[in-house]
mmCIF file of C-alpha atoms in Angstrom:
data_model
loop_
_atom_site.group_PDB
_atom_site.id
_atom_site.type_symbol
_atom_site.label_atom_id
_atom_site.label_comp_id
_atom_site.label_asym_id
_atom_site.label_seq_id
_atom_site.Cartn_x
_atom_site.Cartn_y
_atom_site.Cartn_z
ATOM 1 C CA MET A 1 -10.201 19.324 -3.731
ATOM 2 C CA PHE A 2 -10.461 17.181 -6.833
ATOM 3 C CA PRO A 3 -13.253 18.642 -9.030
ATOM 4 C CA GLU A 4 -16.361 16.491 -9.144
ATOM 5 C CA SER A 5 -16.688 16.893 -12.911
ATOM 6 C CA LYS A 6 -13.152 15.759 -13.680
ATOM 7 C CA ARG A 7 -12.885 12.821 -16.072
ATOM 8 C CA THR A 8 -9.797 10.681 -16.209
ATOM 9 C CA GLY A 9 -10.268 8.551 -19.291
ATOM 10 C CA GLY A 10 -11.638 5.571 -17.338
ATOM 11 C CA GLU A 11 -14.910 4.856 -15.588
ATOM 12 C CA VAL A 12 -14.805 6.708 -12.285
ATOM 13 C CA ASP A 13 -17.537 5.945 -9.761
ATOM 14 C CA VAL A 14 -18.227 9.203 -7.930
ATOM 15 C CA GLU A 15 -21.370 7.850 -6.258
ATOM 16 C CA ARG A 16 -19.602 5.442 -3.901
ATOM 17 C CA PRO A 17 -16.624 6.206 -1.661
ATOM 18 C CA ASN A 18 -13.308 4.757 -2.738
ATOM 19 C CA SER A 19 -10.613 3.517 -0.370
ATOM 20 C CA ALA A 20 -7.697 4.989 -2.366
ATOM 21 C CA ARG A 21 -9.301 8.429 -2.447
ATOM 22 C CA MET A 22 -10.192 8.186 1.268
ATOM 23 C CA TYR A 23 -6.557 7.323 2.005
ATOM 24 C CA ASP A 24 -5.485 10.347 -0.033
ATOM 25 C CA TYR A 25 -7.804 12.510 2.083
ATOM 26 C CA TYR A 26 -6.300 11.161 5.308
ATOM 27 C CA LEU A 27 -2.840 12.052 4.017
ATOM 28 C CA GLY A 28 -3.936 15.610 3.287
ATOM 29 C CA GLY A 29 -4.202 15.119 -0.479
ATOM 30 C CA SER A 30 -6.677 16.767 -2.839
ATOM 31 C CA THR A 31 -7.485 13.894 -5.205
ATOM 32 C CA ASN A 32 -10.822 12.928 -3.698
ATOM 33 C CA PHE A 33 -14.530 13.556 -4.114
ATOM 34 C CA GLU A 34 -17.176 14.724 -1.663
ATOM 35 C CA VAL A 35 -18.436 11.167 -1.239
ATOM 36 C CA ASP A 36 -14.891 10.094 -0.250
ATOM 37 C CA ARG A 37 -14.481 12.951 2.223
ATOM 38 C CA GLU A 38 -17.815 12.137 3.850
ATOM 39 C CA ALA A 39 -16.878 8.475 4.179
ATOM 40 C CA ALA A 40 -13.415 9.371 5.484
ATOM 41 C CA GLU A 41 -14.925 11.627 8.130
ATOM 42 C CA ALA A 42 -17.321 8.814 9.045
ATOM 43 C CA GLY A 43 -14.251 6.616 9.291
ATOM 44 C CA LEU A 44 -12.674 9.063 11.726
ATOM 45 C CA GLN A 45 -15.837 8.990 13.816
ATOM 46 C CA ALA A 46 -15.726 5.204 13.853
ATOM 47 C CA MET A 47 -11.948 4.972 14.172
ATOM 48 C CA PRO A 48 -10.306 8.151 15.535
ATOM 49 C CA TYR A 49 -6.875 6.737 14.636
ATOM 50 C CA ALA A 50 -7.535 6.367 10.894
ATOM 51 C CA ARG A 51 -5.311 9.292 9.969
ATOM 52 C CA ASP A 52 -2.530 8.021 12.262
ATOM 53 C CA TYR A 53 -2.730 4.689 10.444
ATOM 54 C CA ALA A 54 -2.370 6.326 7.024
ATOM 55 C CA VAL A 55 0.526 8.550 8.078
ATOM 56 C CA ALA A 56 2.378 5.637 9.713
ATOM 57 C CA ASN A 57 2.008 3.575 6.539
ATOM 58 C CA ARG A 58 3.394 6.358 4.365
ATOM 59 C CA ALA A 59 6.350 6.825 6.738
ATOM 60 C CA PHE A 60 7.088 3.081 6.657
ATOM 61 C CA LEU A 61 7.034 3.135 2.865
ATOM 62 C CA ARG A 62 9.698 5.831 2.847
ATOM 63 C CA ARG A 63 11.915 3.950 5.303
ATOM 64 C CA ALA A 64 11.466 0.583 3.578
ATOM 65 C CA VAL A 65 12.238 1.880 0.083
ATOM 66 C CA SER A 66 15.307 3.702 1.403
ATOM 67 C CA TYR A 67 16.477 0.511 3.126
ATOM 68 C CA LEU A 68 15.936 -1.541 -0.034
ATOM 69 C CA ALA A 69 17.766 0.958 -2.232
ATOM 70 C CA ASN A 70 20.686 0.842 0.183
ATOM 71 C CA GLN A 71 20.690 -2.954 -0.232
ATOM 72 C CA GLY A 72 21.158 -2.491 -3.964
ATOM 73 C CA ILE A 73 17.559 -3.131 -5.014
ATOM 74 C CA ASP A 74 16.821 -1.131 -8.149
ATOM 75 C CA GLN A 75 13.456 -2.635 -9.202
ATOM 76 C CA PHE A 76 10.189 -2.007 -7.359
ATOM 77 C CA LEU A 77 6.685 -3.373 -7.966
ATOM 78 C CA ASP A 78 4.194 -1.308 -5.976
ATOM 79 C CA LEU A 79 0.887 -3.168 -5.608
ATOM 80 C CA GLY A 80 -2.146 -0.980 -5.031
ATOM 81 C CA SER A 81 -0.064 2.167 -5.277
ATOM 82 C CA GLY A 82 -3.033 4.473 -4.750
ATOM 83 C CA ILE A 83 -3.327 8.200 -5.384
ATOM 84 C CA PRO A 84 -0.055 9.990 -6.173
ATOM 85 C CA THR A 85 1.106 12.195 -3.324
ATOM 86 C CA VAL A 86 4.361 13.461 -1.850
ATOM 87 C CA GLY A 87 6.808 10.672 -1.068
ATOM 88 C CA ASN A 88 6.025 8.268 -3.880
ATOM 89 C CA VAL A 89 8.202 5.200 -4.333
ATOM 90 C CA HIS A 90 9.997 6.566 -7.391
ATOM 91 C CA GLU A 91 10.834 9.835 -5.629
ATOM 92 C CA ILE A 92 12.381 7.955 -2.716
ATOM 93 C CA ALA A 93 14.161 5.343 -4.842
ATOM 94 C CA HIS A 94 15.585 7.878 -7.270
ATOM 95 C CA ARG A 95 17.193 9.836 -4.444
ATOM 96 C CA HIS A 96 19.351 6.758 -3.905
ATOM 97 C CA ASP A 97 19.565 5.446 -7.475
ATOM 98 C CA PRO A 98 18.387 7.631 -10.389
ATOM 99 C CA HIS A 99 18.312 4.517 -12.603
ATOM 100 C CA ALA A 100 15.907 2.484 -10.444
ATOM 101 C CA ARG A 101 12.843 1.124 -12.221
ATOM 102 C CA ILE A 102 9.430 1.393 -10.575
ATOM 103 C CA ALA A 103 6.190 -0.255 -11.734
ATOM 104 C CA TYR A 104 3.025 0.988 -10.061
ATOM 105 C CA VAL A 105 -0.194 -1.034 -10.230
ATOM 106 C CA ASP A 106 -3.665 0.058 -9.160
ATOM 107 C CA HIS A 107 -7.214 -0.764 -10.231
ATOM 108 C CA GLU A 108 -8.616 2.711 -9.458
ATOM 109 C CA PRO A 109 -8.931 4.862 -12.627
ATOM 110 C CA VAL A 110 -8.431 8.143 -10.751
ATOM 111 C CA ALA A 111 -5.198 6.883 -9.191
ATOM 112 C CA VAL A 112 -3.920 5.595 -12.522
ATOM 113 C CA ALA A 113 -4.777 8.773 -14.436
ATOM 114 C CA HIS A 114 -3.134 11.026 -11.882
ATOM 115 C CA ALA A 115 -0.062 8.836 -11.673
ATOM 116 C CA ARG A 116 0.331 9.031 -15.444
ATOM 117 C CA ALA A 117 0.113 12.816 -15.307
ATOM 118 C CA LEU A 118 2.608 12.944 -12.450
ATOM 119 C CA LEU A 119 5.102 10.635 -14.118
ATOM 120 C CA ASP A 120 5.299 12.819 -17.215
ATOM 121 C CA GLU A 121 6.453 9.957 -19.444
ATOM 122 C CA ASN A 122 9.398 9.028 -17.246
ATOM 123 C CA PRO A 123 10.687 5.879 -19.001
ATOM 124 C CA LEU A 124 11.837 4.338 -15.705
ATOM 125 C CA VAL A 125 8.452 4.670 -13.972
ATOM 126 C CA THR A 126 5.204 3.113 -15.179
ATOM 127 C CA ILE A 127 1.629 2.752 -13.980
ATOM 128 C CA ASP A 128 -0.746 -0.027 -15.027
ATOM 129 C CA GLU A 129 -4.439 -0.345 -14.283
ATOM 130 C CA ALA A 130 -4.813 -3.898 -13.011
ATOM 131 C CA ASP A 131 -6.252 -5.824 -10.083
ATOM 132 C CA ILE A 132 -3.505 -7.040 -7.751
ATOM 133 C CA ARG A 133 -5.699 -10.059 -6.924
ATOM 134 C CA ASP A 134 -4.910 -11.352 -10.433
ATOM 135 C CA PRO A 135 -1.118 -11.820 -10.333
ATOM 136 C CA LYS A 136 -0.958 -13.271 -13.848
ATOM 137 C CA ALA A 137 -2.620 -10.181 -15.301
ATOM 138 C CA VAL A 138 -0.409 -7.899 -13.215
ATOM 139 C CA LEU A 139 2.771 -9.623 -14.353
ATOM 140 C CA ARG A 140 1.664 -9.369 -18.003
ATOM 141 C CA ALA A 141 0.878 -5.645 -17.715
ATOM 142 C CA PRO A 142 3.009 -3.465 -20.022
ATOM 143 C CA GLY A 143 4.810 -1.559 -17.294
ATOM 144 C CA VAL A 144 5.393 -4.552 -15.042
ATOM 145 C CA SER A 145 6.744 -6.563 -17.966
ATOM 146 C CA GLN A 146 9.621 -4.077 -18.181
ATOM 147 C CA ILE A 147 10.917 -5.356 -14.836
ATOM 148 C CA ASP A 148 13.655 -7.953 -15.132
ATOM 149 C CA PHE A 149 12.408 -10.764 -12.910
ATOM 150 C CA SER A 150 15.660 -12.666 -13.398
ATOM 151 C CA ARG A 151 17.128 -10.139 -10.933
ATOM 152 C CA PRO A 152 15.922 -9.248 -7.414
ATOM 153 C CA VAL A 153 12.743 -7.206 -7.181
ATOM 154 C CA ALA A 154 11.073 -5.510 -4.220
ATOM 155 C CA VAL A 155 7.331 -6.138 -4.129
ATOM 156 C CA LEU A 156 5.539 -3.527 -2.033
ATOM 157 C CA ALA A 157 2.208 -4.478 -0.460
ATOM 158 C CA VAL A 158 1.661 -1.473 1.789
ATOM 159 C CA ALA A 159 -1.856 -1.175 3.247
ATOM 160 C CA ILE A 160 -3.272 -3.299 0.412
ATOM 161 C CA LEU A 161 -3.678 -6.848 1.771
ATOM 162 C CA PRO A 162 -6.536 -5.897 4.146
ATOM 163 C CA PHE A 163 -8.593 -5.526 0.942
ATOM 164 C CA VAL A 164 -8.193 -9.267 0.344
ATOM 165 C CA PRO A 165 -10.383 -10.466 3.211
ATOM 166 C CA ASP A 166 -10.127 -14.213 2.628
ATOM 167 C CA GLN A 167 -7.039 -15.553 4.392
ATOM 168 C CA ASP A 168 -6.418 -18.397 1.949
ATOM 169 C CA GLU A 169 -6.677 -16.030 -1.025
ATOM 170 C CA ALA A 170 -4.360 -13.483 0.583
ATOM 171 C CA THR A 171 -1.783 -16.161 1.391
ATOM 172 C CA ALA A 172 -1.973 -17.555 -2.151
ATOM 173 C CA LEU A 173 -1.612 -14.034 -3.499
ATOM 174 C CA THR A 174 1.657 -13.269 -1.727
ATOM 175 C CA ALA A 175 2.903 -16.736 -2.685
ATOM 176 C CA ALA A 176 2.195 -16.044 -6.365
ATOM 177 C CA TYR A 177 4.218 -12.835 -6.325
ATOM 178 C CA ARG A 178 6.963 -14.575 -4.360
ATOM 179 C CA GLU A 179 7.232 -17.320 -6.949
ATOM 180 C CA ALA A 180 7.568 -14.720 -9.704
ATOM 181 C CA CYS A 181 10.683 -13.346 -8.002
ATOM 182 C CA VAL A 182 14.182 -14.787 -7.662
ATOM 183 C CA PRO A 183 15.924 -15.360 -4.302
ATOM 184 C CA GLY A 184 17.231 -12.101 -2.937
ATOM 185 C CA SER A 185 13.950 -10.350 -3.747
ATOM 186 C CA TYR A 186 11.922 -8.679 -1.023
ATOM 187 C CA LEU A 187 8.309 -8.272 0.086
ATOM 188 C CA ALA A 188 7.302 -5.225 2.153
ATOM 189 C CA VAL A 189 3.989 -5.488 3.995
ATOM 190 C CA THR A 190 1.916 -3.310 6.258
ATOM 191 C CA HIS A 191 -1.437 -4.491 7.558
ATOM 192 C CA ILE A 192 -4.117 -2.988 9.754
ATOM 193 C CA SER A 193 -4.359 -4.719 13.124
ATOM 194 C CA GLN A 194 -5.922 -4.038 16.486
ATOM 195 C CA LEU A 195 -3.608 -2.136 18.824
ATOM 196 C CA ALA A 196 -5.298 0.921 20.342
ATOM 197 C CA ALA A 197 -8.632 0.227 18.641
ATOM 198 C CA THR A 198 -11.461 -1.251 20.682
ATOM 199 C CA ASP A 199 -13.582 -4.137 19.436
ATOM 200 C CA GLU A 200 -16.430 -1.677 18.850
ATOM 201 C CA GLN A 201 -14.197 0.623 16.802
ATOM 202 C CA VAL A 202 -12.987 -2.253 14.630
ATOM 203 C CA VAL A 203 -16.568 -3.274 13.859
ATOM 204 C CA ALA A 204 -17.553 0.330 13.123
ATOM 205 C CA ALA A 205 -14.537 0.842 10.851
ATOM 206 C CA GLU A 206 -15.291 -2.351 8.933
ATOM 207 C CA GLU A 207 -18.891 -1.175 8.493
ATOM 208 C CA VAL A 208 -17.685 2.116 6.986
ATOM 209 C CA MET A 209 -15.446 0.288 4.509
ATOM 210 C CA ALA A 210 -18.286 -2.085 3.636
ATOM 211 C CA ARG A 211 -19.906 0.944 1.958
ATOM 212 C CA THR A 212 -17.030 1.003 -0.542
ATOM 213 C CA PRO A 213 -16.266 -1.500 -3.318
ATOM 214 C CA THR A 214 -13.349 -2.748 -1.178
ATOM 215 C CA PRO A 215 -14.309 -4.049 2.270
ATOM 216 C CA VAL A 216 -11.422 -4.757 4.624
ATOM 217 C CA ARG A 217 -10.314 -7.381 7.112
ATOM 218 C CA TRP A 218 -8.315 -6.566 10.210
ATOM 219 C CA ARG A 219 -5.817 -9.336 10.946
ATOM 220 C CA PRO A 220 -3.968 -10.284 14.129
ATOM 221 C CA PRO A 221 -0.175 -10.565 13.837
ATOM 222 C CA GLU A 222 -0.192 -14.354 13.528
ATOM 223 C CA GLU A 223 -2.381 -14.128 10.406
ATOM 224 C CA ILE A 224 -0.223 -11.358 8.940
ATOM 225 C CA ALA A 225 2.832 -13.561 9.505
ATOM 226 C CA GLU A 226 1.244 -16.261 7.322
ATOM 227 C CA LEU A 227 1.291 -13.822 4.390
ATOM 228 C CA LEU A 228 5.096 -13.658 4.674
ATOM 229 C CA HIS A 229 5.693 -17.394 4.319
ATOM 230 C CA GLY A 230 8.848 -18.106 2.332
ATOM 231 C CA TYR A 231 10.578 -14.907 3.377
ATOM 232 C CA GLU A 232 13.307 -14.362 5.956
ATOM 233 C CA LEU A 233 12.251 -11.290 7.907
ATOM 234 C CA VAL A 234 14.655 -8.392 8.172
ATOM 235 C CA PRO A 235 15.152 -7.483 11.855
ATOM 236 C CA PRO A 236 13.223 -6.459 13.874
ATOM 237 C CA GLY A 237 10.709 -8.731 12.115
ATOM 238 C CA LEU A 238 6.953 -8.196 12.212
ATOM 239 C CA VAL A 239 6.409 -5.211 14.495
ATOM 240 C CA PRO A 240 4.007 -2.276 14.885
ATOM 241 C CA THR A 241 4.547 -0.017 11.889
ATOM 242 C CA PRO A 242 6.255 2.903 13.708
ATOM 243 C CA SER A 243 8.718 0.450 15.306
ATOM 244 C CA TRP A 244 10.210 -0.737 11.999
ATOM 245 C CA HIS A 245 13.587 1.028 11.570
ATOM 246 C CA PRO A 246 12.256 4.295 13.033
ATOM 247 C CA ASP A 247 14.033 7.584 12.447
ATOM 248 C CA GLN A 248 13.676 8.113 16.193
ATOM 249 C CA PRO A 249 12.146 5.878 18.885
ATOM 250 C CA PRO A 250 8.340 6.088 18.654
ATOM 251 C CA SER A 251 6.236 6.723 21.725
ATOM 252 C CA GLU A 252 3.904 4.061 23.063
ATOM 253 C CA ASP A 253 1.030 6.265 21.923
ATOM 254 C CA ASP A 254 2.433 6.477 18.374
ATOM 255 C CA ILE A 255 2.731 2.704 18.258
ATOM 256 C CA ALA A 256 -0.777 2.070 19.566
ATOM 257 C CA ARG A 257 -2.474 4.664 17.350
ATOM 258 C CA SER A 258 -0.921 3.212 14.198
ATOM 259 C CA ASN A 259 -3.094 0.091 14.539
ATOM 260 C CA ALA A 260 -0.899 -1.767 12.070
ATOM 261 C CA TYR A 261 2.041 -4.128 11.754
ATOM 262 C CA ALA A 262 4.852 -3.965 9.225
ATOM 263 C CA ALA A 263 7.605 -6.257 7.995
ATOM 264 C CA LEU A 264 10.156 -6.594 5.245
ATOM 265 C CA GLY A 265 11.005 -10.101 4.121
ATOM 266 C CA ARG A 266 13.805 -11.372 1.891
ATOM 267 C CA ARG A 267 13.129 -14.370 -0.331
ATOM 268 C CA VAL A 268 15.538 -17.174 0.498
#
């Protein structure tokens, strides 16, 4: 596991659990602290499907980036990119196009420091420490500014919009990134939503995340759809995460346990 004494060059709060490090733990990563592991295990007690949710999100990211690269997209802005682990956006994109440019953005110092170490000064891949809720600051960030917004860009908002609980703010946020992109650009979204989870489990899961600096909001599909305004959805549209362009047909249990919806939209 990530050593408790490790310093990353930024202020790292090791006293409170962090959602990015909890997510890393669910994916089997090692970049997390004891406080994160305890909170993640509490999350599993509250929501037994938490790990299924994380794994389904990561699998969608792989499929969506592959789809986008096959559409000729060679610029990716990954919002709330999280802790580096196997199957990062640049690894997937570069399998299809070694010249693709990827800009990661995250506000968590541990995630940013480890991404910088992983990237090893790759000139086509950058990481900026910035809050995705401030689009102007994100778009001015050094790495993001290397993206050519006069050409199509894929904005990736995978498992990040639940951390913007206010619906009006979340809708304005996706609109701001949309307006920064030209027609032909894309927005990829996954969002936690109640499928297999009971009402009691949703409340318990939200209580666990309220212990972190980033409380979450579960949204029904109609509210998630509002976040995609201005985009033409790629078939099959907004669907449970495992059902979006699956490698093989998912089981009903896989779909239910994911507790999330996914979509890819093209700006028209």
